[in-house]
mmCIF file of C-alpha atoms and ligand atoms in Angstrom:
data_model
loop_
_atom_site.group_PDB
_atom_site.id
_atom_site.type_symbol
_atom_site.label_atom_id
_atom_site.label_comp_id
_atom_site.label_asym_id
_atom_site.label_seq_id
_atom_site.Cartn_x
_atom_site.Cartn_y
_atom_site.Cartn_z
ATOM 1 C CA MET A 1 28.179 -36.844 53.369
ATOM 2 C CA PRO A 2 29.668 -34.908 50.653
ATOM 3 C CA THR A 3 29.870 -36.905 47.671
ATOM 4 C CA SER A 4 32.123 -34.833 45.504
ATOM 5 C CA ILE A 5 35.302 -32.531 45.857
ATOM 6 C CA ALA A 6 32.683 -29.620 44.844
ATOM 7 C CA ASP A 7 30.168 -30.224 47.595
ATOM 8 C CA ALA A 8 32.821 -30.364 50.204
ATOM 9 C CA LEU A 9 34.347 -27.354 49.114
ATOM 10 C CA ASP A 10 31.185 -26.059 49.373
ATOM 11 C CA SER A 11 30.411 -27.026 52.902
ATOM 12 C CA VAL A 12 33.527 -25.884 53.856
ATOM 13 C CA ARG A 13 33.174 -22.498 52.917
ATOM 14 C CA GLN A 14 29.569 -22.418 54.700
ATOM 15 C CA ARG A 15 31.222 -23.776 57.648
ATOM 16 C CA ILE A 16 34.395 -21.183 57.702
ATOM 17 C CA ALA A 17 31.666 -18.000 56.748
ATOM 18 C CA ALA A 18 29.741 -18.983 59.867
ATOM 19 C CA ALA A 19 33.390 -19.311 62.159
ATOM 20 C CA ALA A 20 34.361 -15.922 60.478
ATOM 21 C CA ALA A 21 31.061 -14.764 61.481
ATOM 22 C CA ARG A 22 31.632 -15.804 65.058
ATOM 23 C CA SER A 23 34.523 -14.356 65.726
ATOM 24 C CA GLY A 24 33.103 -11.094 64.368
ATOM 25 C CA ARG A 25 34.610 -10.903 60.797
ATOM 26 C CA PRO A 26 33.364 -11.348 57.203
ATOM 27 C CA ALA A 27 34.288 -14.624 55.519
ATOM 28 C CA GLU A 28 36.691 -13.054 53.132
ATOM 29 C CA ALA A 29 38.551 -12.710 56.133
ATOM 30 C CA VAL A 30 39.882 -16.067 56.121
ATOM 31 C CA THR A 31 41.547 -17.442 52.658
ATOM 32 C CA LEU A 32 40.731 -21.426 52.470
ATOM 33 C CA VAL A 33 44.120 -23.349 51.429
ATOM 34 C CA ALA A 34 43.090 -26.320 50.004
ATOM 35 C CA VAL A 35 45.842 -28.806 50.687
ATOM 36 C CA SER A 36 46.101 -31.259 47.562
ATOM 37 C CA LYS A 37 49.224 -33.208 48.867
ATOM 38 C CA THR A 38 48.759 -36.951 47.459
ATOM 39 C CA PHE A 39 46.111 -36.059 45.158
ATOM 40 C CA PRO A 40 46.732 -35.643 41.445
ATOM 41 C CA PRO A 41 45.818 -33.104 39.350
ATOM 42 C CA ALA A 42 42.749 -33.964 38.412
ATOM 43 C CA ALA A 43 41.331 -33.540 41.957
ATOM 44 C CA VAL A 44 43.171 -30.099 42.124
ATOM 45 C CA ALA A 45 41.411 -29.402 38.766
ATOM 46 C CA GLU A 46 38.012 -30.444 39.983
ATOM 47 C CA ALA A 47 38.378 -27.984 43.168
ATOM 48 C CA VAL A 48 39.400 -25.064 40.752
ATOM 49 C CA ALA A 49 36.377 -25.946 38.653
ATOM 50 C CA ALA A 50 34.807 -25.146 42.043
ATOM 51 C CA GLY A 51 36.141 -21.878 42.044
ATOM 52 C CA GLN A 52 39.161 -22.626 43.966
ATOM 53 C CA ARG A 53 42.227 -20.496 43.704
ATOM 54 C CA VAL A 54 44.298 -21.456 46.705
ATOM 55 C CA PHE A 55 46.500 -24.752 47.116
ATOM 56 C CA GLY A 56 48.900 -25.941 49.480
ATOM 57 C CA GLU A 57 51.665 -28.932 49.231
ATOM 58 C CA ASN A 58 54.308 -30.330 51.796
ATOM 59 C CA LYS A 59 56.634 -31.512 49.717
ATOM 60 C CA VAL A 60 58.522 -29.567 47.080
ATOM 61 C CA GLN A 61 59.247 -32.807 44.533
ATOM 62 C CA GLU A 62 55.535 -33.397 44.585
ATOM 63 C CA GLY A 63 54.730 -29.595 43.862
ATOM 64 C CA LEU A 64 57.451 -29.633 40.456
ATOM 65 C CA GLU A 65 55.473 -32.316 39.375
ATOM 66 C CA LYS A 66 51.863 -31.317 40.219
ATOM 67 C CA ILE A 67 52.074 -27.371 39.893
ATOM 68 C CA PRO A 68 53.416 -27.253 35.978
ATOM 69 C CA LEU A 69 50.350 -29.193 35.024
ATOM 70 C CA LEU A 70 47.747 -26.671 36.656
ATOM 71 C CA PRO A 71 46.673 -23.179 35.638
ATOM 72 C CA ALA A 72 49.091 -21.208 35.604
ATOM 73 C CA ASP A 73 47.089 -18.010 37.665
ATOM 74 C CA LEU A 74 46.930 -20.361 40.924
ATOM 75 C CA GLU A 75 48.418 -19.758 44.246
ATOM 76 C CA TRP A 76 50.606 -22.134 46.215
ATOM 77 C CA HIS A 77 51.605 -22.269 49.790
ATOM 78 C CA LEU A 78 54.633 -24.622 50.763
ATOM 79 C CA ILE A 79 53.344 -26.150 54.262
ATOM 80 C CA GLY A 80 55.911 -28.587 54.572
ATOM 81 C CA HIS A 81 59.501 -28.232 56.030
ATOM 82 C CA LEU A 82 61.554 -26.776 52.921
ATOM 83 C CA GLN A 83 65.626 -27.843 53.043
ATOM 84 C CA SER A 84 67.834 -25.713 52.081
ATOM 85 C CA ASN A 85 68.713 -27.693 49.177
ATOM 86 C CA LYS A 86 65.456 -27.476 48.098
ATOM 87 C CA ILE A 87 64.816 -23.489 48.012
ATOM 88 C CA ARG A 88 65.899 -22.618 44.291
ATOM 89 C CA LYS A 89 63.071 -25.531 43.205
ATOM 90 C CA ALA A 90 60.320 -24.035 45.677
ATOM 91 C CA LEU A 91 60.597 -20.301 45.018
ATOM 92 C CA PRO A 92 59.502 -20.566 41.086
ATOM 93 C CA LEU A 93 56.768 -22.933 42.464
ATOM 94 C CA PHE A 94 55.509 -21.532 45.265
ATOM 95 C CA HIS A 95 54.313 -17.823 45.807
ATOM 96 C CA TRP A 96 54.100 -18.622 50.022
ATOM 97 C CA ILE A 97 56.344 -20.350 52.248
ATOM 98 C CA GLU A 98 55.167 -20.942 55.360
ATOM 99 C CA THR A 99 57.128 -22.982 57.154
ATOM 100 C CA VAL A 100 60.238 -20.761 58.027
ATOM 101 C CA ASP A 101 61.770 -21.779 61.237
ATOM 102 C CA SER A 102 65.077 -20.424 61.396
ATOM 103 C CA LEU A 103 67.044 -17.491 60.510
ATOM 104 C CA GLU A 104 69.501 -19.585 58.486
ATOM 105 C CA ARG A 105 66.757 -21.051 56.343
ATOM 106 C CA ALA A 106 65.468 -17.454 56.085
ATOM 107 C CA ARG A 107 69.216 -16.011 54.978
ATOM 108 C CA GLN A 108 69.182 -18.892 52.514
ATOM 109 C CA ILE A 109 65.694 -18.286 50.978
ATOM 110 C CA ASP A 110 66.411 -14.607 51.062
ATOM 111 C CA ARG A 111 69.786 -15.094 49.113
ATOM 112 C CA VAL A 112 68.178 -17.416 46.709
ATOM 113 C CA ALA A 113 64.815 -15.090 46.382
ATOM 114 C CA SER A 114 67.534 -11.796 45.514
ATOM 115 C CA GLU A 115 68.922 -13.982 42.373
ATOM 116 C CA LEU A 116 65.576 -15.303 40.929
ATOM 117 C CA SER A 117 64.298 -11.300 41.145
ATOM 118 C CA CYS A 118 61.436 -12.931 43.534
ATOM 119 C CA ARG A 119 59.692 -11.679 47.149
ATOM 120 C CA PRO A 120 58.322 -14.848 48.366
ATOM 121 C CA ARG A 121 55.298 -14.296 51.009
ATOM 122 C CA ILE A 122 56.793 -15.686 54.442
ATOM 123 C CA LEU A 123 55.279 -17.128 57.322
ATOM 124 C CA LEU A 124 56.850 -18.036 60.310
ATOM 125 C CA GLN A 125 56.256 -21.538 61.628
ATOM 126 C CA VAL A 126 55.942 -21.479 65.627
ATOM 127 C CA ASN A 127 56.013 -24.752 67.513
ATOM 128 C CA ILE A 128 52.940 -23.020 69.689
ATOM 129 C CA GLY A 129 52.364 -26.504 71.054
ATOM 130 C CA ASN A 130 56.062 -27.117 72.359
ATOM 131 C CA ASP A 131 55.540 -30.430 70.288
ATOM 132 C CA ASP A 132 58.869 -32.779 70.271
ATOM 133 C CA ALA A 133 57.792 -34.123 66.960
ATOM 134 C CA LYS A 134 57.312 -30.687 64.966
ATOM 135 C CA TYR A 135 59.447 -28.130 63.177
ATOM 136 C CA GLY A 136 59.005 -24.550 64.066
ATOM 137 C CA TYR A 137 60.587 -21.711 66.534
ATOM 138 C CA ALA A 138 60.205 -21.647 70.442
ATOM 139 C CA PRO A 139 58.462 -18.643 70.797
ATOM 140 C CA ASP A 140 61.600 -16.759 72.623
ATOM 141 C CA ALA A 141 63.701 -17.985 69.960
ATOM 142 C CA LEU A 142 61.497 -16.270 67.689
ATOM 143 C CA ARG A 143 61.390 -12.896 69.670
ATOM 144 C CA ALA A 144 65.159 -12.777 69.876
ATOM 145 C CA ASP A 145 65.369 -13.446 65.827
ATOM 146 C CA PHE A 146 62.224 -11.090 64.716
ATOM 147 C CA GLU A 147 64.247 -8.172 64.074
ATOM 148 C CA ASP A 148 66.647 -9.558 61.830
ATOM 149 C CA LEU A 149 63.890 -11.781 60.057
ATOM 150 C CA VAL A 150 61.562 -8.895 59.380
ATOM 151 C CA ALA A 151 65.015 -6.689 58.134
ATOM 152 C CA LEU A 152 65.602 -9.507 54.980
ATOM 153 C CA PRO A 153 65.022 -7.452 52.115
ATOM 154 C CA HIS A 154 63.639 -10.586 49.635
ATOM 155 C CA LEU A 155 61.605 -11.553 52.397
ATOM 156 C CA ASP A 156 57.838 -10.472 52.511
ATOM 157 C CA VAL A 157 56.943 -11.643 56.421
ATOM 158 C CA ARG A 158 53.491 -12.011 56.132
ATOM 159 C CA GLY A 159 52.499 -13.663 59.669
ATOM 160 C CA LEU A 160 52.948 -16.893 61.762
ATOM 161 C CA MET A 161 51.716 -20.382 61.313
ATOM 162 C CA THR A 162 51.511 -23.573 63.662
ATOM 163 C CA ILE A 163 50.896 -27.147 62.904
ATOM 164 C CA LEU A 164 49.678 -28.207 66.435
ATOM 165 C CA PRO A 165 49.800 -31.666 67.926
ATOM 166 C CA ILE A 166 47.134 -33.825 68.082
ATOM 167 C CA GLU A 167 45.462 -33.434 71.656
ATOM 168 C CA SER A 168 42.314 -35.085 72.976
ATOM 169 C CA ASP A 169 41.335 -31.833 74.805
ATOM 170 C CA PRO A 170 39.976 -29.463 72.115
ATOM 171 C CA THR A 171 39.960 -26.757 74.974
ATOM 172 C CA ARG A 172 43.889 -27.110 74.995
ATOM 173 C CA THR A 173 43.923 -26.822 71.112
ATOM 174 C CA ARG A 174 42.155 -23.800 71.435
ATOM 175 C CA ALA A 175 44.659 -22.654 74.061
ATOM 176 C CA HIS A 176 47.148 -23.188 71.380
ATOM 177 C CA PHE A 177 45.596 -21.395 69.106
ATOM 178 C CA ALA A 178 45.041 -18.094 71.008
ATOM 179 C CA ARG A 179 48.341 -18.262 72.196
ATOM 180 C CA LEU A 180 49.459 -18.015 68.691
ATOM 181 C CA CYS A 181 47.538 -15.026 68.383
ATOM 182 C CA THR A 182 48.801 -13.210 71.012
ATOM 183 C CA LEU A 183 52.548 -13.724 69.862
ATOM 184 C CA ARG A 184 51.280 -12.402 66.577
ATOM 185 C CA GLY A 185 50.176 -9.089 68.704
ATOM 186 C CA GLU A 186 53.199 -9.095 70.687
ATOM 187 C CA LEU A 187 55.624 -9.150 67.624
ATOM 188 C CA GLU A 188 53.320 -6.699 65.992
ATOM 189 C CA SER A 189 53.568 -3.846 68.520
ATOM 190 C CA ARG A 190 57.490 -4.787 69.056
ATOM 191 C CA GLY A 191 58.622 -4.657 65.424
ATOM 192 C CA GLY A 192 56.072 -1.636 64.166
ATOM 193 C CA ARG A 193 54.960 -3.351 61.542
ATOM 194 C CA PRO A 194 51.779 -5.418 60.808
ATOM 195 C CA LEU A 195 51.598 -9.367 60.653
ATOM 196 C CA PRO A 196 48.293 -9.491 59.458
ATOM 197 C CA GLU A 197 48.681 -13.364 58.628
ATOM 198 C CA LEU A 198 47.826 -15.861 61.206
ATOM 199 C CA SER A 199 48.058 -19.844 59.445
ATOM 200 C CA MET A 200 46.348 -22.375 61.675
ATOM 201 C CA GLY A 201 44.092 -25.090 61.556
ATOM 202 C CA MET A 202 43.065 -28.276 59.468
ATOM 203 C CA SER A 203 40.195 -30.554 58.707
ATOM 204 C CA GLN A 204 39.789 -31.695 62.559
ATOM 205 C CA ASP A 205 39.748 -28.062 63.714
ATOM 206 C CA TYR A 206 39.608 -25.133 61.554
ATOM 207 C CA GLU A 207 36.549 -23.640 62.937
ATOM 208 C CA MET A 208 38.369 -23.186 66.114
ATOM 209 C CA ALA A 209 41.305 -21.718 64.602
ATOM 210 C CA ILE A 210 38.926 -19.275 62.663
ATOM 211 C CA GLU A 211 36.916 -18.438 65.854
ATOM 212 C CA GLU A 212 40.663 -17.816 67.556
ATOM 213 C CA GLY A 213 41.891 -15.222 64.655
ATOM 214 C CA ALA A 214 43.177 -17.714 61.459
ATOM 215 C CA THR A 215 43.235 -15.761 58.361
ATOM 216 C CA LEU A 216 44.405 -19.073 56.847
ATOM 217 C CA VAL A 217 43.110 -22.212 57.194
ATOM 218 C CA ARG A 218 44.859 -25.523 55.567
ATOM 219 C CA VAL A 219 42.264 -28.042 54.926
ATOM 220 C CA GLY A 220 43.054 -31.444 52.898
ATOM 221 C CA SER A 221 40.635 -34.197 54.136
ATOM 222 C CA ALA A 222 37.457 -31.997 54.600
ATOM 223 C CA ILE A 223 37.979 -31.284 50.660
ATOM 224 C CA PHE A 224 39.609 -34.254 49.079
ATOM 225 C CA GLY A 225 38.649 -36.908 51.090
ATOM 226 C CA GLY A 226 40.759 -39.211 53.189
ATOM 227 C CA ARG A 227 44.738 -40.028 52.386
HETATM 228 C C1 LIG B 301 48.563 -32.400 55.401
HETATM 229 C C2 LIG B 301 48.564 -30.866 55.970
HETATM 230 C C3 LIG B 301 47.383 -30.311 56.544
HETATM 231 C C4 LIG B 301 45.913 -30.590 56.659
HETATM 232 O O1 LIG B 301 45.631 -31.584 57.068
HETATM 233 P P1 LIG B 301 44.217 -32.274 56.906
HETATM 234 O O2 LIG B 301 43.814 -33.019 58.243
HETATM 235 O O3 LIG B 301 43.975 -33.363 55.743
HETATM 236 O O4 LIG B 301 42.981 -30.783 56.711
HETATM 237 C C5 LIG B 301 47.397 -28.935 56.975
HETATM 238 N N1 LIG B 301 48.563 -28.481 57.296
HETATM 239 C C6 LIG B 301 49.811 -28.911 57.069
HETATM 240 C C7 LIG B 301 51.380 -28.830 57.504
HETATM 241 C C8 LIG B 301 49.788 -30.340 56.506
HETATM 242 O O5 LIG B 301 50.966 -30.979 56.558
#
């Protein structure tokens, strides 16, 4: 068992490289988003010392407290639901918003981004597992909104993201990942523009997600320990 954050990161990176190789891609095709939610800035600093630059937080408030204490050149991903009253606080902190799941919210983010003169990178969250408990676009609703979403000038729409329901059967998990990848391809050809990023997979299943095409994996407990 890894005993330090540096050792755990090393082990996760090796697994990412092996899974990428199994999917015929170089290790650099997959970005590790280290999910630091609930862990203190000192834990993030330890990961930074071990070479990690990309981090994920699920709450704007926690980001407000933590991100300013850390080096300014890190890349932060918001991976939790973004309420409309938090957009103005979120945009200066987070470079990526991974959880856009309605046209209304996208338009609100676009408006605030215009005021703040920024253009956040956006992932469209899809409820591909059709899980009642999860946020995210139903695939048909996303198909309907897609052209309007990618037309918003202050959003840099980069791809799709999903949070899966816990499945006892890994073949179902794999099928969900594969469906998100297929939906990405469909939207790319309809929209005539690339959607290079697929954010899927967490500590339990990131290797499988990479085998199915993930370009971003969100890994928390396998790096920082249990929450
Ligand atoms: C917490 C969280 C993760 C990381 O989960 P682990 O099981 O700790 O790897 C990934 N994605 C989202 C959206 C999360 O909230």
